[in-house]
Amino acid sequence: MKQITVSGAIILRNNPETHKREIFATQRGYGDWKGWWEIPGGKLEPGETPEECIVREIREELAAEIKAEKKVGVVEYDYPAFHLTMHCILCTIVSGELKLLEHEAAKWVNKETLRSVNWLPADQLILDKIEELL
């Protein structure tokens, strides 16, 4: 089975209006999983660490600079066509505004709204750990 290794950014912020912690969720706009929600990220390039990957991917996909703070977990999931290894990394925004360059939609979700979107199957496996951060 094909193996794909990715990094996912759990971009955390404190909402100044609601005083709640939130993470940034993005909606896929392409492919077999179009319309499903995910933590943003992408594939590791040869020789790249998961932390280097996520900083590069967020710069490319969302036009913002982030800091990779710490690894929250690693998800292993078998999709029909491939096995996914996803390094889930807690991140904070260093500069810039998150702009959708590749995704269909995005939203900030908090503890109460975290499970209100249709998360990709692999992303569902990290939701309990994300909930602990919120």
Short mmCIF file of N, CA and C in Angstrom, two decimals:
data_model
loop_
_atom_site.label_atom_id
_atom_site.label_comp_id
_atom_site.label_asym_id
_atom_site.label_seq_id
_atom_site.Cartn_x
_atom_site.Cartn_y
_atom_site.Cartn_z
N MET A 1 0.85 -1.19 0.00
CA MET A 1 0.00 0.00 0.00
C MET A 1 0.89 1.25 0.00
N LYS A 2 0.50 2.23 -0.75
CA LYS A 2 1.24 3.49 -0.82
C LYS A 2 1.27 4.16 0.55
N GLN A 3 2.42 4.73 0.91
CA GLN A 3 2.60 5.42 2.20
C GLN A 3 2.72 6.92 1.97
N ILE A 4 1.97 7.71 2.70
CA ILE A 4 2.06 9.17 2.62
C ILE A 4 2.29 9.71 4.02
N THR A 5 3.30 10.57 4.16
CA THR A 5 3.60 11.19 5.46
C THR A 5 3.37 12.68 5.35
N VAL A 6 2.58 13.21 6.26
CA VAL A 6 2.22 14.63 6.25
C VAL A 6 2.40 15.24 7.63
N SER A 7 2.39 16.56 7.66
CA SER A 7 2.31 17.32 8.91
C SER A 7 1.01 18.11 8.89
N GLY A 8 0.35 18.16 10.04
CA GLY A 8 -0.87 18.95 10.18
C GLY A 8 -0.66 20.00 11.26
N ALA A 9 -1.15 21.21 10.99
CA ALA A 9 -0.98 22.32 11.93
C ALA A 9 -2.22 22.51 12.79
N ILE A 10 -2.05 22.35 14.08
CA ILE A 10 -3.10 22.69 15.03
C ILE A 10 -2.80 24.13 15.43
N ILE A 11 -3.35 25.07 14.65
CA ILE A 11 -3.06 26.49 14.85
C ILE A 11 -3.98 27.00 15.95
N LEU A 12 -3.39 27.36 17.06
CA LEU A 12 -4.14 27.74 18.26
C LEU A 12 -4.10 29.25 18.46
N ARG A 13 -5.24 29.81 18.87
CA ARG A 13 -5.28 31.23 19.25
C ARG A 13 -6.26 31.40 20.40
N ASN A 14 -6.08 32.51 21.12
CA ASN A 14 -7.05 32.93 22.12
C ASN A 14 -7.92 34.00 21.47
N ASN A 15 -9.21 33.74 21.35
CA ASN A 15 -10.11 34.70 20.74
C ASN A 15 -10.35 35.85 21.71
N PRO A 16 -9.96 37.10 21.33
CA PRO A 16 -10.10 38.23 22.25
C PRO A 16 -11.56 38.60 22.54
N GLU A 17 -12.47 38.24 21.64
CA GLU A 17 -13.88 38.59 21.85
C GLU A 17 -14.59 37.60 22.76
N THR A 18 -14.36 36.30 22.55
CA THR A 18 -15.06 35.29 23.33
C THR A 18 -14.25 34.79 24.52
N HIS A 19 -12.94 35.12 24.52
CA HIS A 19 -12.02 34.64 25.56
C HIS A 19 -11.93 33.12 25.58
N LYS A 20 -12.14 32.50 24.40
CA LYS A 20 -12.03 31.05 24.28
C LYS A 20 -10.84 30.71 23.38
N ARG A 21 -10.23 29.56 23.66
CA ARG A 21 -9.17 29.07 22.79
C ARG A 21 -9.81 28.42 21.57
N GLU A 22 -9.18 28.62 20.41
CA GLU A 22 -9.73 28.10 19.15
C GLU A 22 -8.61 27.53 18.30
N ILE A 23 -8.99 26.61 17.39
CA ILE A 23 -8.06 26.14 16.38
C ILE A 23 -8.65 26.43 15.00
N PHE A 24 -7.76 26.51 14.01
CA PHE A 24 -8.14 26.84 12.65
C PHE A 24 -8.40 25.56 11.87
N ALA A 25 -9.61 25.44 11.32
CA ALA A 25 -10.00 24.28 10.51
C ALA A 25 -10.21 24.73 9.06
N THR A 26 -9.79 23.88 8.12
CA THR A 26 -9.95 24.22 6.70
C THR A 26 -10.76 23.14 6.00
N GLN A 27 -11.47 23.57 4.94
CA GLN A 27 -12.31 22.65 4.17
C GLN A 27 -11.67 22.40 2.82
N ARG A 28 -11.54 21.13 2.48
CA ARG A 28 -10.93 20.74 1.20
C ARG A 28 -11.81 21.18 0.03
N GLY A 29 -11.18 21.69 -0.99
CA GLY A 29 -11.92 22.14 -2.17
C GLY A 29 -11.66 21.29 -3.40
N TYR A 30 -11.07 20.11 -3.22
CA TYR A 30 -10.69 19.29 -4.37
C TYR A 30 -10.63 17.81 -3.99
N GLY A 31 -10.60 16.95 -4.99
CA GLY A 31 -10.34 15.52 -4.79
C GLY A 31 -11.49 14.72 -4.22
N ASP A 32 -11.16 13.47 -3.87
CA ASP A 32 -12.16 12.53 -3.36
C ASP A 32 -12.82 13.00 -2.07
N TRP A 33 -12.11 13.80 -1.30
CA TRP A 33 -12.61 14.24 0.00
C TRP A 33 -13.03 15.71 -0.02
N LYS A 34 -13.40 16.22 -1.20
CA LYS A 34 -13.86 17.61 -1.34
C LYS A 34 -15.01 17.86 -0.37
N GLY A 35 -14.95 18.99 0.33
CA GLY A 35 -16.02 19.35 1.26
C GLY A 35 -15.78 18.89 2.70
N TRP A 36 -14.84 17.98 2.91
CA TRP A 36 -14.52 17.51 4.26
C TRP A 36 -13.56 18.51 4.91
N TRP A 37 -13.53 18.51 6.24
CA TRP A 37 -12.71 19.45 7.00
C TRP A 37 -11.45 18.77 7.52
N GLU A 38 -10.39 19.57 7.72
CA GLU A 38 -9.11 19.05 8.17
C GLU A 38 -8.32 20.12 8.89
N ILE A 39 -7.30 19.68 9.64
CA ILE A 39 -6.32 20.64 10.10
C ILE A 39 -5.40 20.86 8.90
N PRO A 40 -5.03 22.09 8.60
CA PRO A 40 -4.23 22.35 7.39
C PRO A 40 -2.84 21.76 7.49
N GLY A 41 -2.26 21.47 6.34
CA GLY A 41 -0.92 20.91 6.31
C GLY A 41 -0.60 20.33 4.95
N GLY A 42 0.37 19.44 4.92
CA GLY A 42 0.76 18.84 3.66
C GLY A 42 1.88 17.83 3.81
N LYS A 43 2.33 17.34 2.65
CA LYS A 43 3.32 16.26 2.59
C LYS A 43 4.73 16.72 2.91
N LEU A 44 5.42 15.85 3.64
CA LEU A 44 6.84 16.09 3.92
C LEU A 44 7.65 15.90 2.63
N GLU A 45 8.63 16.78 2.43
CA GLU A 45 9.57 16.63 1.33
C GLU A 45 10.79 15.87 1.84
N PRO A 46 11.55 15.23 0.94
CA PRO A 46 12.73 14.46 1.38
C PRO A 46 13.68 15.32 2.22
N GLY A 47 14.10 14.76 3.36
CA GLY A 47 15.05 15.44 4.25
C GLY A 47 14.43 16.48 5.17
N GLU A 48 13.13 16.67 5.08
CA GLU A 48 12.44 17.69 5.86
C GLU A 48 11.90 17.09 7.16
N THR A 49 12.00 17.82 8.27
CA THR A 49 11.39 17.37 9.52
C THR A 49 9.90 17.73 9.48
N PRO A 50 9.08 17.08 10.30
CA PRO A 50 7.67 17.45 10.36
C PRO A 50 7.47 18.93 10.70
N GLU A 51 8.32 19.47 11.57
CA GLU A 51 8.20 20.88 11.97
C GLU A 51 8.55 21.81 10.81
N GLU A 52 9.63 21.49 10.07
CA GLU A 52 9.99 22.30 8.90
C GLU A 52 8.89 22.24 7.84
N CYS A 53 8.32 21.05 7.67
CA CYS A 53 7.25 20.86 6.70
C CYS A 53 6.05 21.75 7.01
N ILE A 54 5.62 21.77 8.26
CA ILE A 54 4.40 22.50 8.57
C ILE A 54 4.60 24.00 8.43
N VAL A 55 5.77 24.50 8.76
CA VAL A 55 6.04 25.93 8.58
C VAL A 55 5.97 26.27 7.09
N ARG A 56 6.58 25.44 6.24
CA ARG A 56 6.56 25.66 4.79
C ARG A 56 5.14 25.54 4.23
N GLU A 57 4.42 24.51 4.62
CA GLU A 57 3.07 24.29 4.08
C GLU A 57 2.11 25.43 4.43
N ILE A 58 2.17 25.92 5.65
CA ILE A 58 1.27 27.01 6.04
C ILE A 58 1.65 28.30 5.30
N ARG A 59 2.92 28.50 5.08
CA ARG A 59 3.36 29.65 4.27
C ARG A 59 2.79 29.53 2.85
N GLU A 60 2.86 28.33 2.25
CA GLU A 60 2.40 28.11 0.88
C GLU A 60 0.88 28.13 0.76
N GLU A 61 0.17 27.52 1.71
CA GLU A 61 -1.27 27.36 1.59
C GLU A 61 -2.08 28.48 2.23
N LEU A 62 -1.52 29.15 3.24
CA LEU A 62 -2.29 30.14 3.99
C LEU A 62 -1.59 31.49 4.13
N ALA A 63 -0.41 31.63 3.51
CA ALA A 63 0.32 32.91 3.44
C ALA A 63 0.61 33.52 4.82
N ALA A 64 0.89 32.67 5.79
CA ALA A 64 1.22 33.17 7.14
C ALA A 64 2.46 32.45 7.65
N GLU A 65 3.15 33.12 8.56
CA GLU A 65 4.31 32.51 9.22
C GLU A 65 3.85 31.98 10.57
N ILE A 66 4.19 30.72 10.83
CA ILE A 66 3.83 30.11 12.10
C ILE A 66 5.07 29.59 12.79
N LYS A 67 4.92 29.32 14.08
CA LYS A 67 5.97 28.67 14.86
C LYS A 67 5.44 27.30 15.26
N ALA A 68 6.23 26.26 14.97
CA ALA A 68 5.87 24.90 15.39
C ALA A 68 6.28 24.77 16.86
N GLU A 69 5.29 24.69 17.74
CA GLU A 69 5.55 24.68 19.18
C GLU A 69 5.91 23.28 19.71
N LYS A 70 5.03 22.29 19.46
CA LYS A 70 5.30 20.94 19.94
C LYS A 70 4.40 19.94 19.21
N LYS A 71 4.90 18.70 19.14
CA LYS A 71 4.11 17.64 18.51
C LYS A 71 3.04 17.18 19.50
N VAL A 72 1.79 17.16 19.04
CA VAL A 72 0.66 16.75 19.88
C VAL A 72 0.41 15.25 19.75
N GLY A 73 0.70 14.71 18.59
CA GLY A 73 0.50 13.28 18.37
C GLY A 73 0.79 12.91 16.92
N VAL A 74 0.81 11.61 16.68
CA VAL A 74 0.99 11.08 15.32
C VAL A 74 -0.19 10.15 15.04
N VAL A 75 -0.87 10.42 13.94
CA VAL A 75 -2.03 9.61 13.54
C VAL A 75 -1.60 8.66 12.43
N GLU A 76 -2.00 7.41 12.57
CA GLU A 76 -1.80 6.41 11.52
C GLU A 76 -3.20 6.01 11.05
N TYR A 77 -3.44 6.10 9.73
CA TYR A 77 -4.79 5.79 9.23
C TYR A 77 -4.69 5.19 7.83
N ASP A 78 -5.47 4.13 7.60
CA ASP A 78 -5.53 3.51 6.27
C ASP A 78 -6.73 4.03 5.49
N TYR A 79 -6.45 4.89 4.51
CA TYR A 79 -7.47 5.28 3.54
C TYR A 79 -7.53 4.18 2.49
N PRO A 80 -8.57 4.15 1.65
CA PRO A 80 -8.66 3.07 0.66
C PRO A 80 -7.44 2.95 -0.27
N ALA A 81 -6.83 4.08 -0.65
CA ALA A 81 -5.74 4.04 -1.63
C ALA A 81 -4.34 4.18 -1.03
N PHE A 82 -4.24 4.51 0.27
CA PHE A 82 -2.92 4.74 0.86
C PHE A 82 -2.97 4.68 2.38
N HIS A 83 -1.78 4.51 2.99
CA HIS A 83 -1.65 4.60 4.44
C HIS A 83 -1.10 5.98 4.77
N LEU A 84 -1.76 6.68 5.68
CA LEU A 84 -1.36 8.03 6.06
C LEU A 84 -0.69 8.02 7.44
N THR A 85 0.45 8.69 7.51
CA THR A 85 1.07 9.02 8.79
C THR A 85 1.02 10.54 8.90
N MET A 86 0.32 11.05 9.92
CA MET A 86 0.16 12.50 10.07
C MET A 86 0.73 12.96 11.40
N HIS A 87 1.77 13.80 11.31
CA HIS A 87 2.36 14.42 12.50
C HIS A 87 1.53 15.67 12.82
N CYS A 88 0.88 15.69 13.96
CA CYS A 88 0.02 16.80 14.36
C CYS A 88 0.80 17.72 15.29
N ILE A 89 0.99 18.96 14.85
CA ILE A 89 1.89 19.87 15.55
C ILE A 89 1.14 21.12 16.01
N LEU A 90 1.25 21.42 17.29
CA LEU A 90 0.67 22.64 17.84
C LEU A 90 1.47 23.83 17.32
N CYS A 91 0.77 24.82 16.77
CA CYS A 91 1.43 25.97 16.15
C CYS A 91 0.77 27.27 16.59
N THR A 92 1.56 28.34 16.53
CA THR A 92 1.03 29.69 16.76
C THR A 92 1.44 30.57 15.59
N ILE A 93 0.62 31.57 15.32
CA ILE A 93 0.91 32.50 14.23
C ILE A 93 1.96 33.49 14.69
N VAL A 94 3.00 33.65 13.88
CA VAL A 94 4.07 34.60 14.17
C VAL A 94 3.80 35.92 13.44
N SER A 95 3.39 35.83 12.17
CA SER A 95 3.08 37.03 11.41
C SER A 95 2.17 36.68 10.24
N GLY A 96 1.45 37.69 9.77
CA GLY A 96 0.55 37.53 8.65
C GLY A 96 -0.85 37.13 9.07
N GLU A 97 -1.74 37.19 8.11
CA GLU A 97 -3.13 36.78 8.29
C GLU A 97 -3.32 35.48 7.53
N LEU A 98 -4.09 34.56 8.05
CA LEU A 98 -4.36 33.32 7.35
C LEU A 98 -5.27 33.60 6.15
N LYS A 99 -4.75 33.35 4.95
CA LYS A 99 -5.50 33.59 3.70
C LYS A 99 -5.66 32.27 2.99
N LEU A 100 -6.87 31.99 2.51
CA LEU A 100 -7.12 30.73 1.82
C LEU A 100 -6.60 30.78 0.39
N LEU A 101 -5.51 30.08 0.13
CA LEU A 101 -4.95 30.01 -1.21
C LEU A 101 -5.30 28.69 -1.90
N GLU A 102 -5.62 27.67 -1.14
CA GLU A 102 -5.93 26.35 -1.71
C GLU A 102 -7.24 25.75 -1.19
N HIS A 103 -7.72 26.20 -0.05
CA HIS A 103 -8.90 25.59 0.56
C HIS A 103 -10.18 26.30 0.13
N GLU A 104 -11.29 25.59 0.28
CA GLU A 104 -12.60 26.12 -0.09
C GLU A 104 -13.16 27.06 0.97
N ALA A 105 -12.93 26.72 2.23
CA ALA A 105 -13.45 27.52 3.34
C ALA A 105 -12.59 27.24 4.57
N ALA A 106 -12.79 28.07 5.59
CA ALA A 106 -12.07 27.89 6.85
C ALA A 106 -12.87 28.52 7.97
N LYS A 107 -12.61 28.08 9.18
CA LYS A 107 -13.24 28.69 10.35
C LYS A 107 -12.44 28.36 11.59
N TRP A 108 -12.58 29.22 12.57
CA TRP A 108 -12.00 28.96 13.90
C TRP A 108 -13.04 28.19 14.68
N VAL A 109 -12.63 27.09 15.32
CA VAL A 109 -13.56 26.30 16.13
C VAL A 109 -13.01 26.22 17.55
N ASN A 110 -13.94 26.21 18.51
CA ASN A 110 -13.55 26.10 19.92
C ASN A 110 -14.02 24.75 20.46
N LYS A 111 -13.90 24.56 21.76
CA LYS A 111 -14.26 23.28 22.38
C LYS A 111 -15.71 22.90 22.07
N GLU A 112 -16.60 23.89 22.07
CA GLU A 112 -18.02 23.61 21.84
C GLU A 112 -18.33 23.31 20.38
N THR A 113 -17.56 23.89 19.45
CA THR A 113 -17.87 23.73 18.02
C THR A 113 -16.91 22.79 17.29
N LEU A 114 -15.93 22.25 18.00
CA LEU A 114 -14.90 21.41 17.39
C LEU A 114 -15.49 20.27 16.57
N ARG A 115 -16.50 19.62 17.09
CA ARG A 115 -17.06 18.43 16.41
C ARG A 115 -18.28 18.76 15.54
N SER A 116 -18.46 20.05 15.25
CA SER A 116 -19.61 20.46 14.44
C SER A 116 -19.33 20.38 12.94
N VAL A 117 -18.09 20.13 12.56
CA VAL A 117 -17.76 20.01 11.14
C VAL A 117 -17.48 18.56 10.79
N ASN A 118 -17.53 18.24 9.50
CA ASN A 118 -17.33 16.89 9.01
C ASN A 118 -15.83 16.66 8.77
N TRP A 119 -15.12 16.26 9.84
CA TRP A 119 -13.67 16.07 9.77
C TRP A 119 -13.33 14.85 8.94
N LEU A 120 -12.19 14.92 8.23
CA LEU A 120 -11.65 13.75 7.53
C LEU A 120 -11.42 12.63 8.54
N PRO A 121 -11.53 11.36 8.10
CA PRO A 121 -11.39 10.25 9.05
C PRO A 121 -10.09 10.28 9.87
N ALA A 122 -8.96 10.56 9.25
CA ALA A 122 -7.69 10.58 10.00
C ALA A 122 -7.69 11.71 11.02
N ASP A 123 -8.23 12.86 10.66
CA ASP A 123 -8.27 14.02 11.57
C ASP A 123 -9.15 13.74 12.78
N GLN A 124 -10.19 12.92 12.60
CA GLN A 124 -11.07 12.58 13.72
C GLN A 124 -10.29 11.92 14.86
N LEU A 125 -9.19 11.23 14.51
CA LEU A 125 -8.42 10.49 15.51
C LEU A 125 -7.61 11.39 16.44
N ILE A 126 -7.44 12.67 16.10
CA ILE A 126 -6.67 13.59 16.94
C ILE A 126 -7.59 14.56 17.71
N LEU A 127 -8.89 14.49 17.47
CA LEU A 127 -9.82 15.46 18.07
C LEU A 127 -9.80 15.43 19.60
N ASP A 128 -9.67 14.26 20.21
CA ASP A 128 -9.64 14.21 21.68
C ASP A 128 -8.45 14.99 22.23
N LYS A 129 -7.28 14.85 21.58
CA LYS A 129 -6.10 15.59 22.05
C LYS A 129 -6.25 17.09 21.78
N ILE A 130 -6.88 17.45 20.67
CA ILE A 130 -7.12 18.86 20.38
C ILE A 130 -8.06 19.45 21.44
N GLU A 131 -9.08 18.68 21.78
CA GLU A 131 -10.06 19.14 22.78
C GLU A 131 -9.37 19.47 24.09
N GLU A 132 -8.35 18.71 24.47
CA GLU A 132 -7.62 18.96 25.71
C GLU A 132 -6.87 20.29 25.65
N LEU A 133 -6.52 20.76 24.46
CA LEU A 133 -5.80 22.02 24.30
C LEU A 133 -6.73 23.24 24.38
N LEU A 134 -8.02 22.99 24.16
CA LEU A 134 -8.97 24.11 24.07
C LEU A 134 -9.57 24.53 25.39
#
